[in-house]
PDB file of C-alpha atoms in Angstrom:
ATOM      1  CA  MET P   1     -63.356 146.122 216.334  1.00  0.00           C
ATOM      2  CA  THR P   2     -67.066 145.760 215.960  1.00  0.00           C
ATOM      3  CA  THR P   3     -68.825 144.782 212.745  1.00  0.00           C
ATOM      4  CA  LEU P   4     -70.521 147.702 211.016  1.00  0.00           C
ATOM      5  CA  ALA P   5     -74.124 147.642 209.813  1.00  0.00           C
ATOM      6  CA  ALA P   6     -74.289 147.061 206.070  1.00  0.00           C
ATOM      7  CA  LYS P   7     -76.776 147.660 203.292  1.00  0.00           C
ATOM      8  CA  ILE P   8     -76.502 146.107 199.826  1.00  0.00           C
ATOM      9  CA  ILE P   9     -77.675 148.459 197.099  1.00  0.00           C
ATOM     10  CA  HIS P  10     -77.991 147.030 193.608  1.00  0.00           C
ATOM     11  CA  THR P  11     -79.351 147.513 190.133  1.00  0.00           C
ATOM     12  CA  SER P  12     -79.785 145.315 187.084  1.00  0.00           C
ATOM     13  CA  ILE P  13     -78.399 146.644 183.814  1.00  0.00           C
ATOM     14  CA  GLU P  14     -79.493 145.356 180.405  1.00  0.00           C
ATOM     15  CA  ARG P  15     -75.990 145.152 178.990  1.00  0.00           C
ATOM     16  CA  ASP P  16     -73.295 142.465 178.948  1.00  0.00           C
ATOM     17  CA  TRP P  17     -71.602 142.408 182.344  1.00  0.00           C
ATOM     18  CA  ARG P  18     -68.133 142.611 180.783  1.00  0.00           C
ATOM     19  CA  GLU P  19     -69.068 145.889 179.043  1.00  0.00           C
ATOM     20  CA  VAL P  20     -70.471 147.233 182.305  1.00  0.00           C
ATOM     21  CA  TYR P  21     -67.284 146.272 184.122  1.00  0.00           C
ATOM     22  CA  ALA P  22     -65.066 147.801 181.402  1.00  0.00           C
ATOM     23  CA  PHE P  23     -66.928 151.116 181.751  1.00  0.00           C
ATOM     24  CA  MET P  24     -66.935 151.099 185.543  1.00  0.00           C
ATOM     25  CA  ALA P  25     -63.282 150.034 185.894  1.00  0.00           C
ATOM     26  CA  LYS P  26     -62.081 153.279 184.275  1.00  0.00           C
ATOM     27  CA  PRO P  27     -61.780 155.898 187.023  1.00  0.00           C
ATOM     28  CA  GLU P  28     -62.158 158.587 184.347  1.00  0.00           C
ATOM     29  CA  ASN P  29     -65.775 157.429 183.842  1.00  0.00           C
ATOM     30  CA  MET P  30     -66.797 157.618 187.507  1.00  0.00           C
ATOM     31  CA  PRO P  31     -67.669 161.343 187.493  1.00  0.00           C
ATOM     32  CA  LEU P  32     -70.202 160.603 184.717  1.00  0.00           C
ATOM     33  CA  TRP P  33     -72.388 158.622 187.129  1.00  0.00           C
ATOM     34  CA  ALA P  34     -70.985 158.892 190.680  1.00  0.00           C
ATOM     35  CA  SER P  35     -72.312 162.298 191.700  1.00  0.00           C
ATOM     36  CA  GLY P  36     -69.946 162.602 194.667  1.00  0.00           C
ATOM     37  CA  LEU P  37     -67.116 162.728 192.135  1.00  0.00           C
ATOM     38  CA  SER P  38     -68.766 165.185 189.767  1.00  0.00           C
ATOM     39  CA  SER P  39     -65.790 167.539 189.959  1.00  0.00           C
ATOM     40  CA  GLY P  40     -63.623 164.778 188.533  1.00  0.00           C
ATOM     41  CA  LEU P  41     -60.651 162.660 189.503  1.00  0.00           C
ATOM     42  CA  LYS P  42     -57.018 163.487 188.912  1.00  0.00           C
ATOM     43  CA  ARG P  43     -54.420 160.740 188.655  1.00  0.00           C
ATOM     44  CA  ASP P  44     -51.559 160.853 191.158  1.00  0.00           C
ATOM     45  CA  GLY P  45     -49.334 157.805 190.652  1.00  0.00           C
ATOM     46  CA  GLU P  46     -51.223 154.675 191.708  1.00  0.00           C
ATOM     47  CA  GLU P  47     -53.979 156.743 193.308  1.00  0.00           C
ATOM     48  CA  TRP P  48     -56.518 159.317 192.227  1.00  0.00           C
ATOM     49  CA  ILE P  49     -57.325 162.618 193.916  1.00  0.00           C
ATOM     50  CA  ALA P  50     -61.013 163.399 194.396  1.00  0.00           C
ATOM     51  CA  PRO P  51     -61.774 166.962 195.525  1.00  0.00           C
ATOM     52  CA  GLY P  52     -64.825 167.207 197.733  1.00  0.00           C
ATOM     53  CA  PRO P  53     -66.577 169.221 200.441  1.00  0.00           C
ATOM     54  CA  LEU P  54     -64.394 167.628 203.136  1.00  0.00           C
ATOM     55  CA  GLY P  55     -61.157 168.276 201.240  1.00  0.00           C
ATOM     56  CA  ASN P  56     -59.194 166.108 198.853  1.00  0.00           C
ATOM     57  CA  ALA P  57     -59.705 162.372 199.188  1.00  0.00           C
ATOM     58  CA  ARG P  58     -57.213 159.846 197.836  1.00  0.00           C
ATOM     59  CA  VAL P  59     -58.764 156.901 195.989  1.00  0.00           C
ATOM     60  CA  ARG P  60     -57.069 153.602 195.183  1.00  0.00           C
ATOM     61  CA  PHE P  61     -58.945 151.272 192.817  1.00  0.00           C
ATOM     62  CA  ALA P  62     -58.744 147.488 192.552  1.00  0.00           C
ATOM     63  CA  PRO P  63     -56.513 146.456 189.651  1.00  0.00           C
ATOM     64  CA  ASP P  64     -58.169 145.271 186.420  1.00  0.00           C
ATOM     65  CA  ASN P  65     -59.511 141.775 186.945  1.00  0.00           C
ATOM     66  CA  ALA P  66     -61.710 139.124 185.341  1.00  0.00           C
ATOM     67  CA  PHE P  67     -64.132 138.986 188.279  1.00  0.00           C
ATOM     68  CA  GLY P  68     -65.967 142.315 187.982  1.00  0.00           C
ATOM     69  CA  VAL P  69     -64.438 143.786 191.160  1.00  0.00           C
ATOM     70  CA  VAL P  70     -64.423 147.602 191.125  1.00  0.00           C
ATOM     71  CA  ASP P  71     -63.621 148.042 194.817  1.00  0.00           C
ATOM     72  CA  HIS P  72     -61.929 151.240 195.863  1.00  0.00           C
ATOM     73  CA  LEU P  73     -60.347 152.488 199.068  1.00  0.00           C
ATOM     74  CA  VAL P  74     -61.035 156.134 199.876  1.00  0.00           C
ATOM     75  CA  THR P  75     -58.701 157.897 202.299  1.00  0.00           C
ATOM     76  CA  LEU P  76     -60.103 161.180 203.553  1.00  0.00           C
ATOM     77  CA  GLU P  77     -57.853 164.122 204.439  1.00  0.00           C
ATOM     78  CA  ASN P  78     -58.354 163.353 208.135  1.00  0.00           C
ATOM     79  CA  GLY P  79     -56.886 159.868 207.577  1.00  0.00           C
ATOM     80  CA  VAL P  80     -60.159 157.925 207.782  1.00  0.00           C
ATOM     81  CA  LYS P  81     -60.201 155.048 205.294  1.00  0.00           C
ATOM     82  CA  VAL P  82     -63.455 153.830 203.752  1.00  0.00           C
ATOM     83  CA  HIS P  83     -63.498 150.579 201.765  1.00  0.00           C
ATOM     84  CA  ASN P  84     -66.149 150.645 199.047  1.00  0.00           C
ATOM     85  CA  ALA P  85     -67.081 147.194 197.750  1.00  0.00           C
ATOM     86  CA  LEU P  86     -68.464 147.585 194.223  1.00  0.00           C
ATOM     87  CA  ARG P  87     -69.061 144.538 192.029  1.00  0.00           C
ATOM     88  CA  VAL P  88     -70.406 143.658 188.607  1.00  0.00           C
ATOM     89  CA  VAL P  89     -71.674 140.105 188.093  1.00  0.00           C
ATOM     90  CA  PRO P  90     -73.402 138.356 185.203  1.00  0.00           C
ATOM     91  CA  ASN P  91     -77.203 138.319 185.409  1.00  0.00           C
ATOM     92  CA  GLY P  92     -78.598 136.472 182.407  1.00  0.00           C
ATOM     93  CA  ASP P  93     -77.605 138.483 179.324  1.00  0.00           C
ATOM     94  CA  GLY P  94     -77.115 141.560 181.481  1.00  0.00           C
ATOM     95  CA  ALA P  95     -75.366 142.591 184.654  1.00  0.00           C
ATOM     96  CA  GLU P  96     -76.055 143.072 188.325  1.00  0.00           C
ATOM     97  CA  VAL P  97     -74.131 145.895 189.993  1.00  0.00           C
ATOM     98  CA  THR P  98     -73.896 145.772 193.782  1.00  0.00           C
ATOM     99  CA  PHE P  99     -72.490 148.261 196.253  1.00  0.00           C
ATOM    100  CA  THR P 100     -71.993 147.324 199.897  1.00  0.00           C
ATOM    101  CA  LEU P 101     -72.594 150.419 202.013  1.00  0.00           C
ATOM    102  CA  LEU P 102     -71.086 150.197 205.483  1.00  0.00           C
ATOM    103  CA  ARG P 103     -72.457 152.419 208.215  1.00  0.00           C
ATOM    104  CA  GLN P 104     -69.546 154.309 209.713  1.00  0.00           C
ATOM    105  CA  SER P 105     -69.458 154.414 213.510  1.00  0.00           C
ATOM    106  CA  ASP P 106     -70.221 158.157 213.703  1.00  0.00           C
ATOM    107  CA  MET P 107     -73.207 158.026 211.315  1.00  0.00           C
ATOM    108  CA  SER P 108     -76.765 158.716 212.404  1.00  0.00           C
ATOM    109  CA  ASP P 109     -79.674 156.667 211.071  1.00  0.00           C
ATOM    110  CA  GLU P 110     -80.594 159.629 208.861  1.00  0.00           C
ATOM    111  CA  GLN P 111     -77.054 159.929 207.442  1.00  0.00           C
ATOM    112  CA  PHE P 112     -76.908 156.198 206.698  1.00  0.00           C
ATOM    113  CA  ALA P 113     -80.305 156.326 204.960  1.00  0.00           C
ATOM    114  CA  GLY P 114     -79.188 159.417 203.027  1.00  0.00           C
ATOM    115  CA  ASP P 115     -75.997 157.683 201.879  1.00  0.00           C
ATOM    116  CA  ALA P 116     -78.044 154.662 200.747  1.00  0.00           C
ATOM    117  CA  GLU P 117     -80.351 156.940 198.723  1.00  0.00           C
ATOM    118  CA  TRP P 118     -77.318 158.670 197.188  1.00  0.00           C
ATOM    119  CA  VAL P 119     -75.771 155.352 196.112  1.00  0.00           C
ATOM    120  CA  ALA P 120     -79.104 154.171 194.674  1.00  0.00           C
ATOM    121  CA  LYS P 121     -79.367 157.426 192.670  1.00  0.00           C
ATOM    122  CA  ASP P 122     -75.813 156.973 191.350  1.00  0.00           C
ATOM    123  CA  LEU P 123     -76.493 153.362 190.323  1.00  0.00           C
ATOM    124  CA  ALA P 124     -79.658 154.524 188.538  1.00  0.00           C
ATOM    125  CA  ALA P 125     -77.535 157.076 186.624  1.00  0.00           C
ATOM    126  CA  LEU P 126     -75.047 154.320 185.722  1.00  0.00           C
ATOM    127  CA  LYS P 127     -77.902 152.127 184.459  1.00  0.00           C
ATOM    128  CA  SER P 128     -79.310 154.978 182.381  1.00  0.00           C
ATOM    129  CA  ILE P 129     -75.940 155.759 180.769  1.00  0.00           C
ATOM    130  CA  LEU P 130     -75.093 152.154 179.949  1.00  0.00           C
ATOM    131  CA  GLU P 131     -78.530 151.156 178.693  1.00  0.00           C
ATOM    132  CA  SER P 132     -78.837 154.250 176.488  1.00  0.00           C
ATOM    133  CA  GLU P 133     -75.325 153.622 175.081  1.00  0.00           C
ATOM    134  CA  SER P 134     -76.358 150.038 174.435  1.00  0.00           C
ATOM    135  CA  ASP P 135     -79.475 151.216 172.576  1.00  0.00           C
ATOM    136  CA  ARG P 136     -77.392 153.508 170.360  1.00  0.00           C
ATOM    137  CA  THR P 137     -74.825 150.773 169.751  1.00  0.00           C
ATOM    138  CA  HIS P 138     -77.357 148.086 168.878  1.00  0.00           C
ATOM    139  CA  HIS P 139     -80.075 150.148 167.201  1.00  0.00           C
ATOM    140  CA  GLY P 140     -78.366 153.196 165.754  1.00  0.00           C
TER     141      GLY P 140
END
């Protein structure tokens, strides 16, 4: 197997990394900021079902942990498995959220760039939600 091209997409969030992780580690919160899951997730045992344009995907999340790992394995209806590495790490008084985007073997340059833009947009939405919640919590 060949190594896939990778792109690290990240954002800094002005909120304690443990609070960021706690929010992100709840699959129920993902549709609030991950636009590809806007139709929601439905629990099915240890996995979650994510309806999408290519059919229902099955998602398995990393168990709760003290290291900020929010990885998830997505299995598409056609059997293709995509490992999504998503991490929250301390960055000063805030957090750094990183997503490792792997270019799938059948992806064009344009598709890979489009996926990177999509992830960046989702991380910007996450930042907006968490920083505005933090403002309300600390100032309201």
